[in-house]
Coordinates of C-alpha atoms in Angstrom, one line a residue:
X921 CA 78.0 -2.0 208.0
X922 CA 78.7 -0.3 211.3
X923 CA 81.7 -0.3 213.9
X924 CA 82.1 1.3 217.3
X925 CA 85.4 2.6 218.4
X926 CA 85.8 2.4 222.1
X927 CA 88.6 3.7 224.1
X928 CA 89.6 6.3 226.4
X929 CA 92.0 8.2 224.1
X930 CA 90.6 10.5 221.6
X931 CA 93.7 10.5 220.0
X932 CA 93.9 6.9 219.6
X933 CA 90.3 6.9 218.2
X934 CA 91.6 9.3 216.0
X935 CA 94.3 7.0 214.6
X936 CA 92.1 4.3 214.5
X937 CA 89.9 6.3 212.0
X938 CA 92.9 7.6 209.6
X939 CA 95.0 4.1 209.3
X940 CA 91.1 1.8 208.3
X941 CA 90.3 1.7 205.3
X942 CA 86.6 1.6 206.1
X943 CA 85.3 2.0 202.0
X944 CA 87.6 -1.1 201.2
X945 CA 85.5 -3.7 203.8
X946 CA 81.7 -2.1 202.8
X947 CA 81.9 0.1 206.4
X948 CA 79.9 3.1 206.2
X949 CA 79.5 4.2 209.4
X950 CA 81.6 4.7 212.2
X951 CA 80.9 5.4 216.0
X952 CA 83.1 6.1 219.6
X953 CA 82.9 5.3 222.7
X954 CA 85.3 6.3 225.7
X955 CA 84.9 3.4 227.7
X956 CA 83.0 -0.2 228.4
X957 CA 79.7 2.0 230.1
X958 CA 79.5 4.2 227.4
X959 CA 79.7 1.6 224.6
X960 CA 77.0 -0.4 226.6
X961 CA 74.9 2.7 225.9
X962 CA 75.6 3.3 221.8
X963 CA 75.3 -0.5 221.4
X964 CA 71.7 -0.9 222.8
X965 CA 70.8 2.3 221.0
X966 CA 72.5 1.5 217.6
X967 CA 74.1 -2.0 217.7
X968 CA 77.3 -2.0 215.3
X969 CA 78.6 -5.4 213.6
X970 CA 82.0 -4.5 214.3
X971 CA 83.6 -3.6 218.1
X972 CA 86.7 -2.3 217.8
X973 CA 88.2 -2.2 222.2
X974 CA 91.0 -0.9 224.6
X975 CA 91.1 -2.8 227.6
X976 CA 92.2 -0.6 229.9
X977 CA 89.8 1.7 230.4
X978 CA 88.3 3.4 233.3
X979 CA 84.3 2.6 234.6
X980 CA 83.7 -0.6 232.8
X981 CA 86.8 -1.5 230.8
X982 CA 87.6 -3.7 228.1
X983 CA 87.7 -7.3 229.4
X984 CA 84.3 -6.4 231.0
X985 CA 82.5 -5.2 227.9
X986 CA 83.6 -8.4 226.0
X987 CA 81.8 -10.5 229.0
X988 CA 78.7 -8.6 228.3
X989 CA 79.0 -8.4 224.6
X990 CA 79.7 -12.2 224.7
X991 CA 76.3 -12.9 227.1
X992 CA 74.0 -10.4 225.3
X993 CA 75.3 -9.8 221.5
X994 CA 77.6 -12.8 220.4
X995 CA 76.8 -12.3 216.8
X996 CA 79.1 -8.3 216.8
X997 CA 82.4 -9.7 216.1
X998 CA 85.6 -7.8 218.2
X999 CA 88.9 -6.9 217.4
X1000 CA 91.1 -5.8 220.8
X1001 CA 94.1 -3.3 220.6
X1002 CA 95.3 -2.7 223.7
X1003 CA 99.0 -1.5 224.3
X1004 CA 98.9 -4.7 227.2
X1005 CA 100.7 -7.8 226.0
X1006 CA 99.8 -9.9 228.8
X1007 CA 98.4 -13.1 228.8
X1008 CA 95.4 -13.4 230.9
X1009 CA 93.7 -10.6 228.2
X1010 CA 94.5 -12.4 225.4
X1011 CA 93.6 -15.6 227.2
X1012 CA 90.2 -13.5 228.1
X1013 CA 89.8 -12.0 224.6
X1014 CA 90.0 -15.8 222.9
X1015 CA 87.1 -16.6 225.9
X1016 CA 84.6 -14.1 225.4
X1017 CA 84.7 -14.9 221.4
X1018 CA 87.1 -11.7 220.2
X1019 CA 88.1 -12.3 216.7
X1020 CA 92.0 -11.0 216.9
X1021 CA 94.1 -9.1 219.8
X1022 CA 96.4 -5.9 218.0
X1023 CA 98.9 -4.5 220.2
X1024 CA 99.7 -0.8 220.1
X1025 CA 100.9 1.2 218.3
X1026 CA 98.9 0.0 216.0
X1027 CA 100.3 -1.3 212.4
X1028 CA 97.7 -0.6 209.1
X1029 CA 98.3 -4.1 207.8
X1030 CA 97.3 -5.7 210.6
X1031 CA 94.7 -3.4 211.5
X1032 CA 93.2 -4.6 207.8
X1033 CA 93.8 -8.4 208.5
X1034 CA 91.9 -7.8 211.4
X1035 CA 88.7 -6.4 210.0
X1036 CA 88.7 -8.4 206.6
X1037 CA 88.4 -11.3 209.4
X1038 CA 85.4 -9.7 211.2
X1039 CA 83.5 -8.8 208.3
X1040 CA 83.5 -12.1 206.8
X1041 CA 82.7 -13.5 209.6
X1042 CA 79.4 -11.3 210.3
X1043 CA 79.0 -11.2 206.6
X1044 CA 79.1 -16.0 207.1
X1045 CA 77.1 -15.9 210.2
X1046 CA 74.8 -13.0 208.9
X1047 CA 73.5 -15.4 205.6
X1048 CA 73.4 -18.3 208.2
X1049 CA 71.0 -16.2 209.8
X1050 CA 68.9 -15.3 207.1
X1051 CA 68.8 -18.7 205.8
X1052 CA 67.8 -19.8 208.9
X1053 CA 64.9 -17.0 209.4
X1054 CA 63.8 -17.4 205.5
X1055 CA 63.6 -21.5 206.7
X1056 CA 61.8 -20.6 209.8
X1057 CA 59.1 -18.3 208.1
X1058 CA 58.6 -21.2 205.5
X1059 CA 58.1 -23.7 208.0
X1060 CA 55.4 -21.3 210.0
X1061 CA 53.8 -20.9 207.0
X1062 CA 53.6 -24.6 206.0
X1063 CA 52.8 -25.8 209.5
X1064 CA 49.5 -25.8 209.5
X1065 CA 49.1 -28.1 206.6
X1066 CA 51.7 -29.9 207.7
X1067 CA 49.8 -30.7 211.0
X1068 CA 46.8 -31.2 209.0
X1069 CA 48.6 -34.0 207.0
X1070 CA 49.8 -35.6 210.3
X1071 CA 46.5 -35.6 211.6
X1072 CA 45.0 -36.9 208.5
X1073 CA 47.8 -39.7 208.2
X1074 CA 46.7 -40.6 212.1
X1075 CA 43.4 -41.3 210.7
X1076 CA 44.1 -43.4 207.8
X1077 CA 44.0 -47.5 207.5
X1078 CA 47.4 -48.5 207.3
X1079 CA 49.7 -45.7 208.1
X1080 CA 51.4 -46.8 210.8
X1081 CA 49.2 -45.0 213.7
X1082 CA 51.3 -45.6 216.6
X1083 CA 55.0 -45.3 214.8
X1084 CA 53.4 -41.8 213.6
X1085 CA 52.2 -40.9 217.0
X1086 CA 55.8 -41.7 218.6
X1087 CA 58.0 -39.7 215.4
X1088 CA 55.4 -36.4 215.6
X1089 CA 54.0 -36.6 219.0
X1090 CA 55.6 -33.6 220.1
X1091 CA 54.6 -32.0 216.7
X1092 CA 51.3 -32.6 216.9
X1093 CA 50.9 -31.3 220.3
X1094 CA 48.8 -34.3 221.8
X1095 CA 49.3 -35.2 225.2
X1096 CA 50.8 -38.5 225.9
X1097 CA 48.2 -40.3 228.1
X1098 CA 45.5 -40.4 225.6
X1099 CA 43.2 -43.3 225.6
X1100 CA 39.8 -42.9 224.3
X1101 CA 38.9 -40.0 221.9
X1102 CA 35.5 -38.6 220.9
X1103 CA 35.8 -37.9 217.0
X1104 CA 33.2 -35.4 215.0
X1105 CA 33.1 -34.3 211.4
X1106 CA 32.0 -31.4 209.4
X1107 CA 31.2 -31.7 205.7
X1108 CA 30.7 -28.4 204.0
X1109 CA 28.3 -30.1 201.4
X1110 CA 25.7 -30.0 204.3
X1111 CA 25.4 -26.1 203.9
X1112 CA 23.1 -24.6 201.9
X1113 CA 23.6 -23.2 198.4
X1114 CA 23.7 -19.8 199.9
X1115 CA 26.6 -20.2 201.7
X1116 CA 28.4 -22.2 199.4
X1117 CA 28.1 -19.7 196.6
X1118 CA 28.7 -16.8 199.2
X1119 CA 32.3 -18.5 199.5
X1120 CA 31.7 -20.0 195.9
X1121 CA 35.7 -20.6 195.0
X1122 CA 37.2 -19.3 198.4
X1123 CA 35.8 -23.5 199.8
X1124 CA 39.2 -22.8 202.1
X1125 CA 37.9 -19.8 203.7
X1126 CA 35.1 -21.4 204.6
X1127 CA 37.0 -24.3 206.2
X1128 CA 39.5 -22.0 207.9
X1129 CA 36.4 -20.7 209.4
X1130 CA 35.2 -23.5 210.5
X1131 CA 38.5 -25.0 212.3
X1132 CA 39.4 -21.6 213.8
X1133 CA 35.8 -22.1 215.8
X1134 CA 36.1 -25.3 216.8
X1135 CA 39.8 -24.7 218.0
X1136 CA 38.3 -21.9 220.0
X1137 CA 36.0 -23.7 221.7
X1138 CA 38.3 -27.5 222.3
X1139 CA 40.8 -25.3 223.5
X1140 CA 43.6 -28.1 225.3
X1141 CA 41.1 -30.8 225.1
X1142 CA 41.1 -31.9 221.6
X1143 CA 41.7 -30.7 218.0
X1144 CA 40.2 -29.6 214.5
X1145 CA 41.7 -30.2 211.4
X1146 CA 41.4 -30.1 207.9
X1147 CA 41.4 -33.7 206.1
X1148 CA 43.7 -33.1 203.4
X1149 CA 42.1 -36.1 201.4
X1150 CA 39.0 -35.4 201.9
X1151 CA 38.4 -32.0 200.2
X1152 CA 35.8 -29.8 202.7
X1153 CA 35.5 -32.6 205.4
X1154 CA 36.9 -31.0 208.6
X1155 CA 37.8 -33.3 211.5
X1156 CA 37.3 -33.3 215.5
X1157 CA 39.0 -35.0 218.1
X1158 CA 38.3 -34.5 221.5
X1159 CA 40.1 -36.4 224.5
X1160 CA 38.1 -34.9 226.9
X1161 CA 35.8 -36.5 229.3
X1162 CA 33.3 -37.9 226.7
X1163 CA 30.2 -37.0 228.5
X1164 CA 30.9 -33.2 227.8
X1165 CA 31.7 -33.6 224.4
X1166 CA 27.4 -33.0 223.0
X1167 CA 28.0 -29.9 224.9
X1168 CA 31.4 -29.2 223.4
X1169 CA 29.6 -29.3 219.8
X1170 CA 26.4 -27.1 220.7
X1171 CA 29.2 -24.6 221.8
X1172 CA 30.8 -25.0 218.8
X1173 CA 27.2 -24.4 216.9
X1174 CA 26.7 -21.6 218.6
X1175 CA 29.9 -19.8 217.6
X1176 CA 29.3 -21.0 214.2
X1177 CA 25.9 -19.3 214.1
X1178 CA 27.5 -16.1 215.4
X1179 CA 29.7 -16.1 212.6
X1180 CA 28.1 -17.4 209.8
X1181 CA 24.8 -17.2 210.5
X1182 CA 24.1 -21.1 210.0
X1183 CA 24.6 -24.4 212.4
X1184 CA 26.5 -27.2 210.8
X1185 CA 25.4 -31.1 211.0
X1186 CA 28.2 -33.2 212.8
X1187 CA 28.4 -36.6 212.3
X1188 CA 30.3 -38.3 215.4
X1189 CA 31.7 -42.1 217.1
X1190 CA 33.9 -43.0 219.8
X1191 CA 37.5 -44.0 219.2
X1192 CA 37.9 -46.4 221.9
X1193 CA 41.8 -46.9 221.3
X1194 CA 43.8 -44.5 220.6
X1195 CA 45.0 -44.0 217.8
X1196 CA 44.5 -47.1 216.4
X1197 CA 40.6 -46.9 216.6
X1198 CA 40.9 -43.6 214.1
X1199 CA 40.0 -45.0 210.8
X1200 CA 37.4 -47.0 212.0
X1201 CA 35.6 -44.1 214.4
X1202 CA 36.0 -41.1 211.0
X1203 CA 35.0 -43.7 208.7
X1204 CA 31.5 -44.1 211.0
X1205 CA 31.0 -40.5 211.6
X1206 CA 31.1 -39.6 207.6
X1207 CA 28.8 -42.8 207.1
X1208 CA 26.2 -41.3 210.2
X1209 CA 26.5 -37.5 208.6
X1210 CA 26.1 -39.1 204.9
X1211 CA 22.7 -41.0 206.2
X1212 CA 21.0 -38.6 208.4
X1213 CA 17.2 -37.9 207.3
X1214 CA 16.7 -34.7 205.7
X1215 CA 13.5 -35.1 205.6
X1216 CA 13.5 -34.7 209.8
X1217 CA 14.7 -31.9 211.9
X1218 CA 15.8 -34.4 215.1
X1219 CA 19.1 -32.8 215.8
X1220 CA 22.6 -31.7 214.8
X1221 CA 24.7 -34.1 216.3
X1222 CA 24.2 -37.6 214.9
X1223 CA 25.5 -40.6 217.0
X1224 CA 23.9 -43.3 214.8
X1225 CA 23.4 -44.5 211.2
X1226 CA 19.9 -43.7 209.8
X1227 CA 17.9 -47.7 209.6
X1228 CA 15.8 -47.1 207.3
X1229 CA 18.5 -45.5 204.9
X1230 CA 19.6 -48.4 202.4
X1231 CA 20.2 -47.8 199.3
X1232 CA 18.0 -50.8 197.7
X1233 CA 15.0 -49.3 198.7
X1234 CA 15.7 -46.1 197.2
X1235 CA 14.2 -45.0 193.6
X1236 CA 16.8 -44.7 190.8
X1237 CA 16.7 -41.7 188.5
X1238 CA 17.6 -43.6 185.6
X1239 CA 14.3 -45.4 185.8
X1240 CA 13.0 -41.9 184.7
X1241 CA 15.2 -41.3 182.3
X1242 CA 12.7 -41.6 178.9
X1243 CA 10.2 -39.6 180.9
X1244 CA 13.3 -36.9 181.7
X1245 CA 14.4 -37.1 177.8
X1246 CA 11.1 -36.7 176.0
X1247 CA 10.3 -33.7 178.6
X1248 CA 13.8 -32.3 177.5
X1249 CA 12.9 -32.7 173.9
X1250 CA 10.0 -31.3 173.8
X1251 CA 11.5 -27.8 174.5
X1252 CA 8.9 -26.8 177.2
X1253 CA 9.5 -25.6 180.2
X1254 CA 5.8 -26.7 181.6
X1255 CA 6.8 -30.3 180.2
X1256 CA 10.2 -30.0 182.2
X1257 CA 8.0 -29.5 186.0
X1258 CA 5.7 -32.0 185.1
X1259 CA 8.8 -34.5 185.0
X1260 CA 10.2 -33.0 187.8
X1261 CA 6.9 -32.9 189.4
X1262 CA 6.3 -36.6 188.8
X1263 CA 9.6 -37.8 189.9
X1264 CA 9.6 -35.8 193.5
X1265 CA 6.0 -37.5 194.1
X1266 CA 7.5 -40.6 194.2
X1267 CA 10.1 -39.8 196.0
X1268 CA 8.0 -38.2 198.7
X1269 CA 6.6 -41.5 199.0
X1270 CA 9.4 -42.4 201.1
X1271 CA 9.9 -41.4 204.9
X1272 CA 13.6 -41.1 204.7
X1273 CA 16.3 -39.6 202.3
X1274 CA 19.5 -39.0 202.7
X1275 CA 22.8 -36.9 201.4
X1276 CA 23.8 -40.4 200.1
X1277 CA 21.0 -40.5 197.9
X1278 CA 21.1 -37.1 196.7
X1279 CA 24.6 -37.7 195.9
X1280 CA 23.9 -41.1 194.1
X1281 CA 21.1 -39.4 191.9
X1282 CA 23.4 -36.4 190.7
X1283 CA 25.8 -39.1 189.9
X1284 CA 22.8 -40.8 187.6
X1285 CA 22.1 -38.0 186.0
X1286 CA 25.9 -36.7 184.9
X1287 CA 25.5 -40.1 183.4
X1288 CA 22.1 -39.4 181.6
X1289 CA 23.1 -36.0 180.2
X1290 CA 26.4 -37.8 178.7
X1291 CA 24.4 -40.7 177.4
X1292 CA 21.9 -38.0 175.6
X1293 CA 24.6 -35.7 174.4
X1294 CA 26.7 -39.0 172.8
X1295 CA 24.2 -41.6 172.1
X1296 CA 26.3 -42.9 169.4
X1297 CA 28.7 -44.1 172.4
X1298 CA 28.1 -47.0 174.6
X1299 CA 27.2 -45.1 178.6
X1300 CA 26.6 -48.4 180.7
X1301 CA 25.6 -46.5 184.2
X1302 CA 27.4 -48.6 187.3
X1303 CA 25.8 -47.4 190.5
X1304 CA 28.2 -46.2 193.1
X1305 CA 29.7 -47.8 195.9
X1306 CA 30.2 -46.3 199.7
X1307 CA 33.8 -46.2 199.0
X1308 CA 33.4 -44.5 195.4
X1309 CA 31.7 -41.4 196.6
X1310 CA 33.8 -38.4 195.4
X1311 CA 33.5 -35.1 196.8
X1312 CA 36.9 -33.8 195.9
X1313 CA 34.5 -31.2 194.3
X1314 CA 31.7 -29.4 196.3
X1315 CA 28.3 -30.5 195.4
X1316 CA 25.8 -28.7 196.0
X1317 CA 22.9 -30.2 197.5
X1318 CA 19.4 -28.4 197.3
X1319 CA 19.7 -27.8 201.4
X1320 CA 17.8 -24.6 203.7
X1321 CA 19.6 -23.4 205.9
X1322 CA 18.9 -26.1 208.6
X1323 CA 20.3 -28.5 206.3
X1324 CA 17.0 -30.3 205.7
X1325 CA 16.0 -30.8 201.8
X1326 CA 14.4 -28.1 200.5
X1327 CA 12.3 -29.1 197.4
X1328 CA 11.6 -26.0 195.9
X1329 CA 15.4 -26.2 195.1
X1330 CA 15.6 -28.9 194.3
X1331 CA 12.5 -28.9 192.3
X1332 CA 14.3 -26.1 190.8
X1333 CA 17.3 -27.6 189.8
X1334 CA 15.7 -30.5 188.1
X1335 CA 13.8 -28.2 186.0
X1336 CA 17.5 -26.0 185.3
X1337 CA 18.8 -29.3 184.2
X1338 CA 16.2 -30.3 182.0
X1339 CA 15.9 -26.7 180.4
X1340 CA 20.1 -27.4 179.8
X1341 CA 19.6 -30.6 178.5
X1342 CA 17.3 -29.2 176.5
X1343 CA 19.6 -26.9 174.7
X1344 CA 21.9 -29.8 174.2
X1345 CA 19.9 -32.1 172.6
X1346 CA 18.6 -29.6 170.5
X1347 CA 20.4 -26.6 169.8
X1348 CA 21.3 -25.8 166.4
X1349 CA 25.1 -26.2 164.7
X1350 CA 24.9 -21.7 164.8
X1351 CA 27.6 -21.3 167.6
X1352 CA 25.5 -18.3 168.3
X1353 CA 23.1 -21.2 169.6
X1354 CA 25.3 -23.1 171.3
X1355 CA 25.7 -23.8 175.3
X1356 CA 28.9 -23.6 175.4
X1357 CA 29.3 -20.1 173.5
X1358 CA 26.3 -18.8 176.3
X1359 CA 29.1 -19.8 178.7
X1360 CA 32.0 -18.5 177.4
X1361 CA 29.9 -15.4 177.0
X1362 CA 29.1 -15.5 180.6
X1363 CA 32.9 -15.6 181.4
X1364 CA 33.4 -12.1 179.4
X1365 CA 31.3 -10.6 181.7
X1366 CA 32.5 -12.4 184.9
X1367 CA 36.1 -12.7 184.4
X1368 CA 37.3 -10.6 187.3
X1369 CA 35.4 -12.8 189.9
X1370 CA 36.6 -16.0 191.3
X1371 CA 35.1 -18.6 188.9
X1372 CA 35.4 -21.9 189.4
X1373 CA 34.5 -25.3 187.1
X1374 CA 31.7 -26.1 190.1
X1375 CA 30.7 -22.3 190.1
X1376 CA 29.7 -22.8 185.9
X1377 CA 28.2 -26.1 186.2
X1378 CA 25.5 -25.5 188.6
X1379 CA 24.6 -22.2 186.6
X1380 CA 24.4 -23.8 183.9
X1381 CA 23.2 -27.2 185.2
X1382 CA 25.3 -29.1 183.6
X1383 CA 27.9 -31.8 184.7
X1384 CA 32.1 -30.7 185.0
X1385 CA 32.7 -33.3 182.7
X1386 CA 30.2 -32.2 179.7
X1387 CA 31.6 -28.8 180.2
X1388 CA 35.3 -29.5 180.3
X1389 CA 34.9 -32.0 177.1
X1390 CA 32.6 -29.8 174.9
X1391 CA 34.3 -26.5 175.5
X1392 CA 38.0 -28.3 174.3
X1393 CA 35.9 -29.5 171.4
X1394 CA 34.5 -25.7 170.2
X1395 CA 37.4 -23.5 171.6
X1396 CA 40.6 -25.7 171.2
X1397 CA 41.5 -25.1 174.9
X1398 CA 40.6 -25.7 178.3
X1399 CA 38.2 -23.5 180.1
X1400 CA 41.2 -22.4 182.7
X1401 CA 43.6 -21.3 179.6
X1402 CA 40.4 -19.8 178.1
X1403 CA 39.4 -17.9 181.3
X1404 CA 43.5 -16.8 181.5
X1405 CA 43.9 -15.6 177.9
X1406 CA 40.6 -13.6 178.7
X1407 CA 42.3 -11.9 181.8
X1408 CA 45.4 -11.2 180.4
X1409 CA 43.6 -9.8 177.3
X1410 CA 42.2 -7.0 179.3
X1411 CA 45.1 -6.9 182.0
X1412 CA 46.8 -5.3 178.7
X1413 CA 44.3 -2.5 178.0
X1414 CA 44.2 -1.6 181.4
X1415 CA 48.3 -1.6 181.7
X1416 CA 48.0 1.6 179.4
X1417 CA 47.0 3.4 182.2
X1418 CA 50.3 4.2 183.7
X1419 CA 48.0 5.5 187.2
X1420 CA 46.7 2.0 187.9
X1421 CA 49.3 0.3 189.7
X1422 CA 50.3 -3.3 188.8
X1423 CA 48.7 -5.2 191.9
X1424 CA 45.5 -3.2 191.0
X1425 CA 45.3 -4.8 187.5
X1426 CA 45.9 -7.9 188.5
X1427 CA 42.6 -7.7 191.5
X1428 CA 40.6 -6.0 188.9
X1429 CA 40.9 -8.9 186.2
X1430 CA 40.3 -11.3 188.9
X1431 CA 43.7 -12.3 190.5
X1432 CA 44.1 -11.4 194.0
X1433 CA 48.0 -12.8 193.9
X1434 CA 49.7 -10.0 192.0
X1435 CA 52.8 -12.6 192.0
X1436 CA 50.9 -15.2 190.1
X1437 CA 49.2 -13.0 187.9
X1438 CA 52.8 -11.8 186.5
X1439 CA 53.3 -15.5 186.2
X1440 CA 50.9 -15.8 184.2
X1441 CA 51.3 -12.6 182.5
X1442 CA 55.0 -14.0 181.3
X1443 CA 53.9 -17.5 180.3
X1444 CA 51.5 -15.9 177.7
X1445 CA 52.6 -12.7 176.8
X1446 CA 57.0 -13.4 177.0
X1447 CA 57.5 -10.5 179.6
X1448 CA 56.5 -9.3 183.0
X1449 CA 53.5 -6.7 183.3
X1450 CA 56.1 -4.2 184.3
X1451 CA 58.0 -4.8 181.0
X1452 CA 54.6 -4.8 178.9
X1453 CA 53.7 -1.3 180.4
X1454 CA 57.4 0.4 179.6
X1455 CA 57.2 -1.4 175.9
X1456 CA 53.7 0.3 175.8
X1457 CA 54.8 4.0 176.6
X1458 CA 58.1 3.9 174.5

């Protein structure tokens, strides 16, 4: 803690120095001043917590440095001693926020009231302060997701739309005379496998990526957001003039394509009230991006719901399913295209298909591989509704990069899964044999990336669920506390070598949050990485 002396008597400052007992009140450092103009000076330069002021002085004097400290640096508490007992100081001192008034000369009891008082005071105001700043930095961090949970709460059926807009108006930065609103919607499931396993478990980079585009280029006409119940749906609203709002999106394209090297699909309606058309206008757009033709390159912005897109008319998988389990059975991988083969005839039969469909069929076969892996269990399929349509994980949709279907992946996958179901329906009781030991191995050897449940299924072709049962079943633990022991296991060997500093182990075994690897460090190993390494060199 730091004071500043100020008067225009050495000797005085003198005193001052001899009868504080500075040590006693945490005050290491002690400055002078000779008058109001000079303290200015040392303040701005090194501001002190503590003035100690004459108030006669000459140039500017005492009552005229408590103005200025008042106006520019309330928070340094004062203490006057001034050898003046009038009234119109004191009455002055008490104004401008001084903390005590000592008259001269000046007695060490009182002298050590006076600054116990002041450094209490700083020391009060000064945790205020940091509690408030620590609050502050917490809130700037948690704003975005907390205007991304507004937003998403303005778009729901039933939340109130109007009493939300009037409590977090102001919050949510929209201007009061909206109307009408154009809405638009991004799904990152309409990006090709590329991409997605470029960003594989970093999904939120990819969406940050996405809003920070799109808020570039609506600027103060509208807004993108991230729906926080909709895992990798991002959001658009747009009050400008609706006629400029196709051109709005192109831009927006066009940025994306600069960045990423892709376009994305945008599903869009027309909220014609605001905000209580919302639900209605998102639920469209995702119903117009889930049924566009991927079979026809007319366009990135979709206004209307494909016609030809009903779900009655499409094939069902499951109709294939002895053809896709024999093919599996038989081991062969030429067996495995034919079936493949023969399904994606039929299905280019048809002039239209949609995300919708692709998403129903993965559904239907999750379901097949659990009905051949269990068969002693009863697997009734139930085909899905609009509203049951779960994306809270990222499929991956055998896309190009236009976001048309590409059938050579997916021709591709179809033959992947039939190979894995293969190896399920056959493999032998040697766990040497086993799927689930080919993925464990595969986590050995790729623990220090970012793996993810979604990441391992479409390697392996296989379903989250199978993969989350089975590997509880052979292991005796999740895949997560599997993949964890793993790290840790060779976070130890590599905390032997006393040059790799701790925030290096932790990005080398695949943690890039050095504070949650030491969380997890202590959960499984009883002490922090730091405490491992000293334990280790004793």
């Amino acid at each position: 803690m730091r004071v500043l002396i100020v008067d225009d008597e050495k000797h005085v400052r003198d005193a001052i120095r001899l009868l504080a007992d500075w040590e006693k009140h945490g005050i290491t450092e002690v400055m002078e001043a000779a008058d109001g103009e000079e303290a200015v000076l040392a303040i701005q330069q090194t501001p002190p917590q503590i003035v100690l002021t004459d108030m006669r002085m000459p140039r500017k004097d005492g009552a005229e440095l408590l103005t200025w400290l008042h106006a520019s640096m309330p928070e340094i508490k004062v203490i006057v001693i001034s050898g003046y007992d009038d009234f119109d100081l004191v009455r002055h001192t008490i104004r401008s926020g001084g903390l005590d008034y000592i008259l001269k000369p000046v007695v060490p009891e009182a002298l050590d009231e006076a600054l116990g008082k002041a450094v209490e005071a700083w020391r009060k105001e000064e945790d205020q302060r940091l509690s408030l700043t620590t609050k502050l930095i917490e809130m700037n961090q948690m704003k975005p997701l907390f205007l991304d949970r507004l937003l998403t709460d303005l778009t729901m059926i039933g939340s109130g739309q109007q009493g939300l807009l009037k409590q977090f108006g102001q919050q949510l930065q929209l201007p009061p005379e909206i109307r009408t609103c154009c809405l638009a919607v991004i799904s990152d499931i309409h990006f090709d496998s590329e991409l997605l396993m470029k960003f594989r478990s970093r999904r939120a980079l990819l969406i940050f990526t996405l809003i920070n585009i799109c808020m570039e280029l609506v600027k103060d006409k509208g807004t993108a957001f991230r729906h926080m119940d909709k895992p990798g749906l991002v959001v658009i609203l747009y009050w400008g003039a609706p006629d400029t709002f196709h051109s709005i999106l192109e831009r927006i394209n066009e940025g994306m394509y600069t960045t990423l090297r892709r376009q994305a699909h945008f599903g869009t309606a027309q909220a014609e009230v605001f905000p209580d058309d919302l639900p209605r206008s998102l639920l469209n757009a995702e119903q117009r991006l889930l049924h566009r033709n991927l079979l026809q390159k007319n366009g990135l912005i979709h206004s209307e719901r494909c016609g030809e897109s009903g779900t009655s008319r499409a094939p069902r998988l499951a109709s294939y399913e002895e053809k896709f389990r024999m093919a599996a059975l038989s081991g062969s991988p030429s067996k495995y295209e034919a079936a493949a083969d023969e399904w994606l005839q039929e299905v280019r039969q048809h002039a239209w298909l949609t995300p919708e469909m692709l998403i129903r069929w993965n559904s239907e076969w999750d379901w097949m591989q659990q009905h051949w892996a269990e068969p002693g269990e009863s697997h009734e399929y139930v085909p899905l509704e609009d509203d049951e349509i779960n994306l809270d994980f990222p499929v991956i949709l055998p896309l190009d990069r236009d976001g048309l279907l590409s059938w050579e992946d997916w021709r591709f996958q179809l033959t992947g899964r039939l190979g894995a179901a293969s190896r399920v329906l056959t493999q032998s009781h040697s766990r040497e044999n086993h799927i689930i030991h080919d993925i464990a191995r595969y986590l050995e050897h790729a623990y220090s990336e970012e793996v993810s449940l979604q990441d391992i299924a479409s390697r392996f072709f296989l379903s989250r669920e199978y993969i989350s049962r089975k590997f509880k079943q052979e292991f005796g633990m999740t895949l997560s506390d599997f993949l964890g022991q793993l790290r840790i296991g060779k976070a130890k060997m590599l905390l032997l070598n006393p040059s790799l500093r701790i925030a290096s182990v932790a990005e080398m075994v695949g943690y890039q949050d050095e504070k949650y690897f030491s969380k997890v460090f202590k959960k499984l190993e009883g002490q922090t990485p730091n405490e491992y390494r000293k334990a280790q060199s004793t």
